[in-house]
N, CA, C and O of each residue as an XYZ file, in Angstrom:
660
protein
N      18.977     27.687    149.086
C      19.898     28.750    149.377
C      19.136     29.774    149.574
O      17.965     29.637    149.220
N      19.459     30.803    150.051
C      18.758     32.103    150.578
C      18.773     33.031    149.449
O      19.349     32.883    148.371
N      18.030     34.047    149.865
C      17.877     35.002    148.913
C      19.200     35.848    148.879
O      19.910     36.082    149.857
N      19.407     36.256    147.623
C      20.898     37.136    147.450
C      20.291     38.460    147.070
O      19.298     38.632    146.363
N      21.135     39.475    147.720
C      20.767     40.821    147.542
C      21.984     41.266    146.582
O      23.123     40.827    146.744
N      21.688     42.042    145.717
C      22.654     42.659    144.768
C      22.579     44.114    145.154
O      21.580     44.834    145.163
N      23.813     44.410    145.469
C      24.038     45.991    145.798
C      24.917     46.535    145.013
O      26.022     45.996    144.943
N      24.715     47.416    144.440
C      25.727     48.161    143.751
C      25.871     49.567    144.129
O      24.908     50.210    144.550
N      27.153     50.116    143.982
C      27.310     51.443    144.602
C      28.388     52.096    143.505
O      29.148     51.428    142.804
N      28.303     53.275    143.514
C      29.201     54.073    142.557
C      30.285     54.661    143.461
O      29.986     55.359    144.430
N      31.438     54.397    143.162
C      32.510     55.233    143.834
C      32.807     56.556    143.299
O      32.316     56.988    142.256
N      33.709     57.251    144.122
C      33.772     58.722    143.690
C      34.499     58.912    142.324
O      34.393     59.986    141.732
N      35.247     57.871    141.809
C      36.017     57.808    140.660
C      34.990     57.591    139.589
O      35.366     57.803    138.437
N      33.830     57.226    139.770
C      32.998     56.606    138.806
C      32.903     55.286    138.237
O      32.292     54.917    137.233
N      33.695     54.564    139.145
C      33.601     53.042    138.925
C      32.377     52.355    139.626
O      31.964     52.757    140.713
N      31.875     51.406    139.022
C      30.859     50.698    139.688
C      31.268     49.447    140.241
O      31.946     48.640    139.605
N      30.852     49.260    141.471
C      31.185     48.061    142.260
C      29.876     47.234    142.534
O      28.857     47.797    142.933
N      29.931     45.991    142.326
C      28.704     45.120    142.549
C      29.251     43.976    143.562
O      30.322     43.387    143.415
N      28.294     43.760    144.653
C      28.516     42.674    145.345
C      27.267     41.885    145.918
O      26.206     42.423    146.236
N      27.515     40.673    145.995
C      26.175     39.825    146.352
C      26.391     39.374    147.660
O      27.372     38.703    147.981
N      25.561     39.701    148.373
C      25.444     39.179    149.808
C      24.135     38.589    150.124
O      23.087     38.957    149.593
N      24.231     37.664    151.005
C      23.101     37.077    151.363
C      22.303     38.096    152.203
O      22.908     38.961    152.836
N      21.046     38.020    152.222
C      20.263     39.043    153.060
C      20.632     38.799    154.506
O      20.980     39.787    155.153
N      20.605     37.722    155.049
C      21.035     37.509    156.414
C      22.136     37.808    156.942
O      22.242     38.141    158.122
N      23.250     37.712    155.991
C      24.489     38.048    156.338
C      24.652     39.372    156.320
O      25.527     39.796    157.074
N      24.012     40.217    155.621
C      24.498     41.580    155.430
C      23.760     42.249    156.588
O      24.213     43.317    156.998
N      22.708     41.749    157.136
C      22.327     42.369    158.248
C      22.807     42.329    159.546
O      22.784     43.204    160.411
N      23.307     41.041    159.576
C      24.206     40.635    160.750
C      25.571     41.343    160.786
O      26.090     41.681    161.850
N      26.141     41.557    159.560
C      27.316     42.264    159.398
C      27.385     43.704    159.550
O      28.427     44.256    159.903
N      26.284     44.350    159.290
C      26.141     45.666    159.458
C      25.682     45.882    161.101
O      26.086     46.876    161.704
N      25.054     45.153    161.581
C      24.591     45.262    162.929
C      25.839     44.947    163.850
O      25.862     45.455    164.971
N      26.734     44.246    163.490
C      27.741     43.812    164.252
C      29.073     45.091    164.408
O      29.861     45.230    165.344
N      28.969     45.816    163.271
C      29.942     46.998    163.180
C      29.490     48.014    164.021
O      28.291     48.284    164.095
N      30.468     48.682    164.752
C      29.970     49.822    165.615
C      29.826     51.003    164.855
O      30.570     51.098    163.879
N      28.981     51.992    165.098
C      28.671     53.246    164.298
C      29.913     54.115    164.193
O      29.961     54.974    163.312
N      30.900     53.947    165.023
C      32.283     54.812    164.841
C      32.886     54.410    163.572
O      33.457     55.222    162.843
N      32.752     53.000    163.259
C      33.649     52.660    162.171
C      32.862     52.779    160.783
O      33.115     52.083    159.800
N      32.046     53.589    160.838
C      31.452     53.903    159.460
C      32.396     54.400    158.483
O      33.280     55.147    158.900
N      32.362     54.133    157.346
C      33.421     54.277    156.452
C      33.260     55.966    156.144
O      32.186     56.480    155.834
N      34.475     56.670    156.285
C      34.562     57.891    156.107
C      34.769     58.470    154.742
O      35.587     57.995    153.954
N      34.006     59.512    154.475
C      34.149     59.875    153.059
C      35.429     60.807    152.784
O      35.547     61.893    153.351
N      36.339     60.332    151.916
C      37.544     61.058    151.689
C      37.395     62.444    151.022
O      36.645     62.531    150.050
N      37.961     63.381    151.407
C      37.848     64.734    150.871
C      38.598     64.625    149.639
O      39.487     63.779    149.538
N      38.314     65.406    148.703
C      38.943     65.335    147.189
C      39.964     66.820    147.379
O      39.951     67.634    146.456
N      40.714     67.055    148.466
C      41.423     68.077    148.535
C      43.041     67.677    148.627
O      43.896     68.487    148.988
N      43.307     66.382    148.265
C      44.629     66.040    148.386
C      45.488     66.549    147.186
O      46.693     66.756    147.328
N      44.871     66.736    146.056
C      45.505     67.348    144.970
C      45.659     68.944    145.141
O      46.599     69.549    144.627
N      44.783     69.497    145.810
C      44.977     70.923    146.167
C      46.105     71.049    147.338
O      46.878     72.006    147.300
N      46.180     70.245    148.202
C      47.246     70.254    149.154
C      48.657     70.327    148.510
O      49.538     71.125    148.829
N      48.731     69.384    147.571
C      49.958     69.031    146.927
C      50.439     70.121    146.095
O      51.625     70.397    145.911
N      49.205     70.853    145.497
C      49.487     72.027    144.563
C      50.075     73.019    145.403
O      51.179     73.477    145.108
N      49.402     73.434    146.510
C      49.860     74.427    147.467
C      51.339     74.168    147.864
O      52.237     74.994    147.704
N      51.489     72.960    148.386
C      52.789     72.534    148.952
C      53.947     72.815    147.756
O      54.967     73.461    147.996
N      53.667     72.283    146.540
C      54.443     72.419    145.221
C      54.524     73.789    145.146
O      55.660     74.260    145.197
N      53.523     74.601    145.029
C      53.716     76.085    144.985
C      54.612     76.844    145.864
O      55.429     77.661    145.438
N      54.406     76.500    147.344
C      55.421     76.977    148.251
C      56.807     76.614    148.041
O      57.774     77.375    148.076
N      56.800     75.353    147.817
C      58.271     74.933    147.581
C      58.859     75.722    146.429
O      59.998     76.179    146.526
N      58.132     75.896    145.353
C      58.678     76.534    144.360
C      59.170     77.893    144.528
O      60.252     78.355    144.167
N      58.121     78.510    145.184
C      58.253     80.048    145.589
C      59.646     80.066    146.450
O      60.554     80.865    146.223
N      59.673     79.211    147.324
C      60.898     79.356    148.285
C      62.122     78.938    147.567
O      63.156     79.504    147.923
N      62.211     78.014    146.581
C      63.358     77.839    145.848
C      63.854     78.975    144.864
O      65.026     79.305    144.682
N      62.668     79.533    144.237
C      62.940     80.490    143.360
C      63.395     81.941    144.239
O      64.225     82.736    143.798
N      62.720     82.098    145.485
C      63.174     83.099    146.297
C      64.536     83.012    146.820
O      65.176     84.035    147.065
N      65.080     81.671    147.029
C      66.408     81.448    147.601
C      67.419     81.926    146.402
O      68.365     82.702    146.539
N      66.987     81.267    145.167
C      67.912     81.608    144.063
C      68.009     83.079    143.767
O      69.095     83.608    143.531
N      66.904     83.722    143.780
C      66.894     85.103    143.564
C      67.678     85.808    144.575
O      68.355     86.776    144.229
N      67.652     85.406    145.825
C      68.320     86.055    146.863
C      69.958     85.767    146.630
O      70.784     86.674    146.734
N      70.216     84.762    146.392
C      71.781     84.419    146.073
C      72.138     85.165    144.900
O      73.252     85.689    144.922
N      71.320     85.347    143.730
C      71.693     86.136    142.483
C      71.879     87.766    142.963
O      72.761     88.485    142.493
N      70.974     88.177    143.896
C      70.843     89.458    144.210
C      72.324     89.569    145.031
O      73.153     90.359    144.580
N      72.554     89.009    145.878
C      73.763     88.993    146.844
C      75.150     89.042    145.918
O      76.061     89.831    146.168
N      75.184     88.087    144.809
C      76.044     88.158    143.815
C      76.321     89.553    143.226
O      77.406     90.132    143.187
N      75.037     90.012    142.741
C      75.082     91.245    141.923
C      75.536     92.308    142.825
O      76.247     93.195    142.354
N      75.205     92.328    144.087
C      75.414     93.243    145.050
C      76.903     93.345    145.140
O      77.482     94.428    145.064
N      77.582     92.078    145.319
C      79.070     92.033    145.613
C      79.809     92.516    144.289
O      80.856     93.155    144.388
N      79.341     92.254    143.235
C      79.897     92.532    141.906
C      79.865     94.219    141.924
O      80.865     94.884    141.653
N      78.711     94.740    142.244
C      78.559     96.304    142.137
C      79.360     96.954    143.187
O      79.826     98.087    143.063
N      79.526     96.109    144.359
C      80.439     96.771    145.368
C      81.871     96.661    144.985
O      82.622     97.581    145.308
N      82.317     95.666    144.351
C      83.678     95.524    143.913
C      83.890     96.687    142.914
O      84.815     97.481    143.083
N      83.064     96.783    141.911
C      83.208     97.797    140.901
C      83.130     99.193    141.479
O      83.746    100.095    140.911
N      82.379     99.452    142.625
C      82.516    100.928    143.150
C      83.871    100.977    143.729
O      84.592    101.958    143.548
N      84.266     99.888    144.464
C      85.636    100.058    145.179
C      86.832    100.271    144.066
O      87.740    101.080    144.257
N      86.741     99.517    142.969
C      87.819     99.793    142.042
C      87.667    101.299    141.347
O      88.643    101.941    140.960
N      86.446    101.710    141.261
C      86.257    103.057    140.746
C      86.917    104.078    141.859
O      87.598    105.056    141.550
N      86.639    103.731    143.038
C      87.081    104.715    144.076
C      88.807    104.566    144.159
O      89.495    105.567    144.362
N      89.327    103.400    144.005
C      90.640    103.440    143.874
C      91.226    104.140    142.732
O      92.248    104.821    142.813
N      90.525    103.945    141.629
C      91.095    104.763    140.339
C      90.826    106.250    140.631
O      91.608    107.071    140.151
N      89.812    106.656    141.358
C      89.672    108.093    141.634
C      90.675    108.545    142.446
O      91.187    109.629    142.165
N      91.113    107.843    143.534
C      92.162    108.055    144.522
C      93.539    108.238    143.650
O      94.169    109.288    143.778
N      93.952    107.326    142.859
C      95.030    107.569    142.126
C      94.946    108.543    141.244
O      96.043    109.093    141.142
N      94.059    109.056    140.487
C      94.031    110.261    139.707
C      94.050    111.470    140.464
O      94.568    112.500    140.031
N      93.464    111.372    141.663
C      93.530    112.624    142.575
C      94.953    112.851    143.104
O      95.385    113.990    143.282
N      95.694    111.714    143.358
C      96.992    111.862    143.538
C      97.895    112.517    142.453
O      98.811    113.316    142.650
N      97.430    111.991    141.207
C      98.264    112.640    140.256
C      97.939    114.171    140.054
O      98.812    114.962    139.696
N      96.653    114.541    140.298
C      96.312    115.782    140.195
C      97.161    116.707    141.299
O      97.709    117.784    141.065
N      97.117    116.023    142.497
C      97.900    116.867    143.568
C      99.438    116.952    143.185
O     100.083    117.956    143.490
N      99.991    115.931    142.541
C     101.387    116.115    142.206
C     101.410    117.303    140.939
O     102.212    118.237    140.938
N     100.512    117.108    140.012
C     100.603    118.277    139.038
C     100.307    119.624    139.712
O     100.900    120.599    139.249
N      99.493    119.805    140.717
C      99.297    120.993    141.263
C     100.519    121.427    141.804
O     100.910    122.564    141.539
N     101.210    120.641    142.561
C     102.709    120.823    143.244
C     103.452    121.358    142.159
O     103.996    122.452    142.311
N     103.550    120.760    141.110
C     104.544    121.151    140.009
C     104.015    122.525    139.586
O     104.851    123.428    139.623
N     102.828    122.831    139.207
C     102.428    124.157    138.862
C     102.740    125.188    139.724
O     103.219    126.262    139.361
N     102.430    124.824    141.059
C     102.857    125.948    142.111
C     104.396    126.226    142.118
O     104.829    127.376    142.195
N     105.177    125.165    142.037
C     106.617    125.466    141.952
C     106.851    126.270    140.718
O     107.543    127.281    140.844
N     106.354    125.955    139.498
C     106.660    126.880    138.479
C     106.220    128.225    138.592
O     106.889    129.167    138.166
N     104.976    128.364    139.224
C     104.590    129.800    139.438
C     105.421    130.522    140.323
O     105.621    131.719    140.118
N     106.001    129.850    141.422
C     106.906    130.320    142.284
C     108.273    130.963    141.701
O     108.853    131.974    142.096
N     108.641    130.029    140.582
C     109.853    130.315    139.866
C     109.487    131.520    138.919
O     110.253    132.464    138.731
N     108.424    131.416    138.425
C     108.177    132.700    137.337
C     107.852    134.011    138.158
O     108.073    135.116    137.662
N     107.385    133.881    139.276
C     107.346    135.002    140.243
C     108.765    135.633    140.497
O     108.981    136.845    140.455
N     109.591    134.785    140.732
C     111.022    135.217    141.021
C     111.458    136.000    139.794
O     111.904    137.147    139.772
N     111.247    135.167    138.771
C     111.880    135.739    137.381
C     111.225    137.141    137.113
O     111.901    138.086    136.705
N     109.949    137.229    137.347
C     109.244    138.648    137.194
C     109.918    139.552    138.089
O     110.276    140.674    137.731
N     110.102    139.079    139.275
C     110.734    140.219    140.421
C     112.107    140.536    140.124
O     112.562    141.610    140.515
N     112.833    139.709    139.464
C     114.233    139.950    139.272
C     114.535    140.180    137.609
O     115.671    140.444    137.214
N     113.556    140.068    136.830
C     113.694    140.380    135.322
C     113.349    141.715    135.113
O     112.804    142.400    135.979
N     113.660    142.133    133.932
C     113.352    143.509    133.374
C     112.214    143.325    132.474
O     112.028    142.275    131.859
N     111.394    144.428    132.393
C     110.230    144.592    131.916
C     110.581    145.217    130.432
O     111.659    145.755    130.180
N     109.609    145.076    129.583
C     109.786    145.638    128.219
C     110.104    147.133    128.244
O     110.939    147.649    127.501
N     109.345    147.821    129.195
C     109.416    149.158    129.279
C     110.914    149.599    129.934
O     111.593    150.550    129.546
N     111.189    148.840    130.819
C     112.532    149.034    131.352
C     113.549    148.854    130.332
O     114.535    149.591    130.358
N     113.425    147.926    129.400
C     114.601    147.475    128.274
C     114.370    148.619    127.480
O     115.415    149.148    127.102
N     113.314    149.173    127.104
C     113.250    150.385    126.103
C     113.809    151.401    126.632
O     114.540    151.988    125.833
N     113.758    151.926    127.828
C     114.419    152.842    128.663
C     115.817    152.726    128.585
O     116.499    153.675    128.200
N     116.342    151.566    128.941
C     117.662    151.154    128.979
C     118.423    151.330    127.477
O     119.587    151.719    127.378
N     117.704    151.035    126.513
C     118.216    151.077    125.228
C     118.365    152.599    124.808
O     119.333    152.987    124.156
N     117.204    153.547    125.282
C     117.333    154.810    124.973
C     118.429    155.506    125.622
O     119.004    156.458    125.095
N     118.766    154.964    126.939
C     119.909    155.539    127.730
C     121.084    155.186    127.093
O     121.934    156.069    126.977
N     121.334    153.985    126.618
C     122.619    153.544    126.059
C     122.789    154.213    124.618
O     123.952    154.367    124.244
N     121.809    154.610    123.806
C     121.834    155.437    122.755
C     122.476    156.772    122.902
O     123.368    157.239    122.193
N     121.860    157.343    123.979
C     122.311    158.685    124.438
C     123.825    158.670    124.843
O     124.634    159.450    124.339
N     124.155    157.735    125.783
C     125.512    157.644    126.039
C     126.358    157.455    124.848
O     127.462    157.989    124.740
N     125.832    156.689    123.953
C     126.685    156.252    122.767
C     126.865    157.619    121.916
O     127.954    157.865    121.398
N     125.725    158.531    121.783
C     125.815    159.766    121.105
C     126.691    160.681    121.812
O     127.421    161.380    121.109
N     126.755    160.805    123.062
C     127.783    161.578    123.941
C     129.057    161.196    123.762
O     129.962    162.022    123.641
N     129.276    159.719    123.725
C     130.754    159.381    123.494
C     131.311    159.716    122.073
O     132.445    160.148    121.864
N     130.367    159.460    121.129
C     130.772    159.638    119.789
C     131.075    161.145    119.515
O     132.016    161.433    118.775
N     130.310    162.110    120.085
C     130.423    163.623    119.967
C     131.721    163.959    120.706
O     132.452    164.776    120.147
N     132.105    163.467    121.842
C     133.152    163.694    122.599
C     134.409    163.215    121.848
O     135.448    163.873    121.796
N     134.228    162.018    121.274
C     135.354    161.443    120.502
C     135.801    162.518    119.360
O     136.955    162.911    119.185
N     134.753    162.875    118.686
C     134.951    163.722    117.521
C     135.555    165.060    117.950
O     136.406    165.642    117.277
N     135.109    165.476    119.010
C     135.698    166.919    119.654
C     137.222    166.631    119.904
O     138.081    167.424    119.519
N     137.495    165.574    120.502
C     138.860    165.298    120.890
C     139.730    165.202    119.684
O     140.840    165.726    119.590
N     139.023    164.357    118.600
C     139.845    164.320    117.488
C     140.151    165.620    116.708
O     141.226    165.845    116.153
N     139.101    166.435    116.730
C     139.199    167.922    116.152
C     140.287    168.633    117.013
O     141.151    169.289    116.432
N     140.285    168.554    118.086
C     141.191    169.352    118.953
C     142.767    168.775    118.761
O     143.747    169.518    118.714
N     142.811    167.437    118.669
C     144.214    166.785    118.311
C     144.557    167.271    116.936
O     145.758    167.416    116.707
N     143.736    167.535    116.023
C     144.003    167.883    114.635
C     144.622    169.333    114.697
O     145.630    169.668    114.074
N     143.900    170.133    115.514
C     144.315    171.582    115.659
C     145.663    171.606    116.265
O     146.536    172.329    115.785
N     145.869    170.887    117.251
C     147.118    170.908    118.137
C     148.192    170.467    116.903
O     149.241    171.086    116.726
N     147.813    169.398    116.139
C     148.915    169.015    115.084
C     149.355    170.183    114.080
O     150.498    170.450    113.706
N     148.187    170.791    113.752
C     148.396    171.884    112.771
C     149.283    173.259    113.617
O     150.079    173.992    113.030
N     149.003    173.352    114.757
C     149.744    174.315    115.391
C     151.157    173.862    115.584
O     152.037    174.716    115.477
N     151.500    172.564    115.868
C     153.000    172.080    115.920
C     153.552    172.092    114.638
O     154.743    172.376    114.514
N     152.818    171.809    113.599
C     153.440    171.797    112.334
C     153.818    173.343    111.800
O     154.836    173.610    111.162
N     152.978    174.125    112.121
C     153.278    175.487    111.729
C     154.503    176.082    112.574
O     155.297    176.900    112.110
N     154.548    175.626    113.727
C     155.510    176.094    114.702
C     156.884    175.500    114.267
O     157.883    176.177    114.511
N     157.030    174.260    113.624
C     158.166    173.634    113.320
C     158.521    174.228    111.751
O     159.674    174.198    111.321
N     157.600    174.665    111.110
C     157.834    175.115    109.704
C     157.619    173.791    108.880
O     158.363    173.608    107.916
N     156.785    172.979    109.144
C     156.391    171.910    108.381
C     155.231    172.239    107.331
O     154.406    173.130    107.528
N     155.252    171.500    106.296
C     153.814    171.783    105.667
C     152.884    171.218    106.533
O     153.097    170.264    107.282
N     151.625    171.970    106.380
C     150.332    171.382    107.127
C     149.821    170.080    106.482
O     149.776    169.884    105.268
N     149.451    169.232    107.422
C     148.915    167.832    106.856
C     147.497    168.136    106.709
O     146.939    168.929    107.467
N     146.853    167.492    105.696
C     145.621    167.645    105.288
C     144.789    166.382    105.924
O     144.908    165.237    105.489
N     144.112    166.669    106.785
C     143.439    165.371    107.175
C     141.965    165.815    107.229
O     141.086    165.005    107.523
């Protein structure tokens, strides 16, 4: 038998492969292969590519969920603002109604002030009434005294005894 050549090679993963080939066969096998078909060395970037793709996929997914969350929060905030605006509109309508009521009460009060008497006018009226009352009382007493005098004169003319009043 011919000479055997023991070739050993170490793979990139650290495993050791051994093969036994006859010397003549190996040379002819190597000579018959074209140079283009030489075994290509695999790059060790498959893990890196997978990591980058995974990272990009994760960032995209997180961004999409974040965007959806942001849109939901925006809608909640918008609806809250709209409800606040509606409440503000209702309260402003109530304030307008109160203002109208206050204006009508002020108008009525102004009419009462124009037609009503003031404290000074009432005091003046009271003083005038007292004067008139005093005048009437004095006139009444004067008339009463005059009537008594007339009664005395009539009694003396008729010869009756004088009445004592």
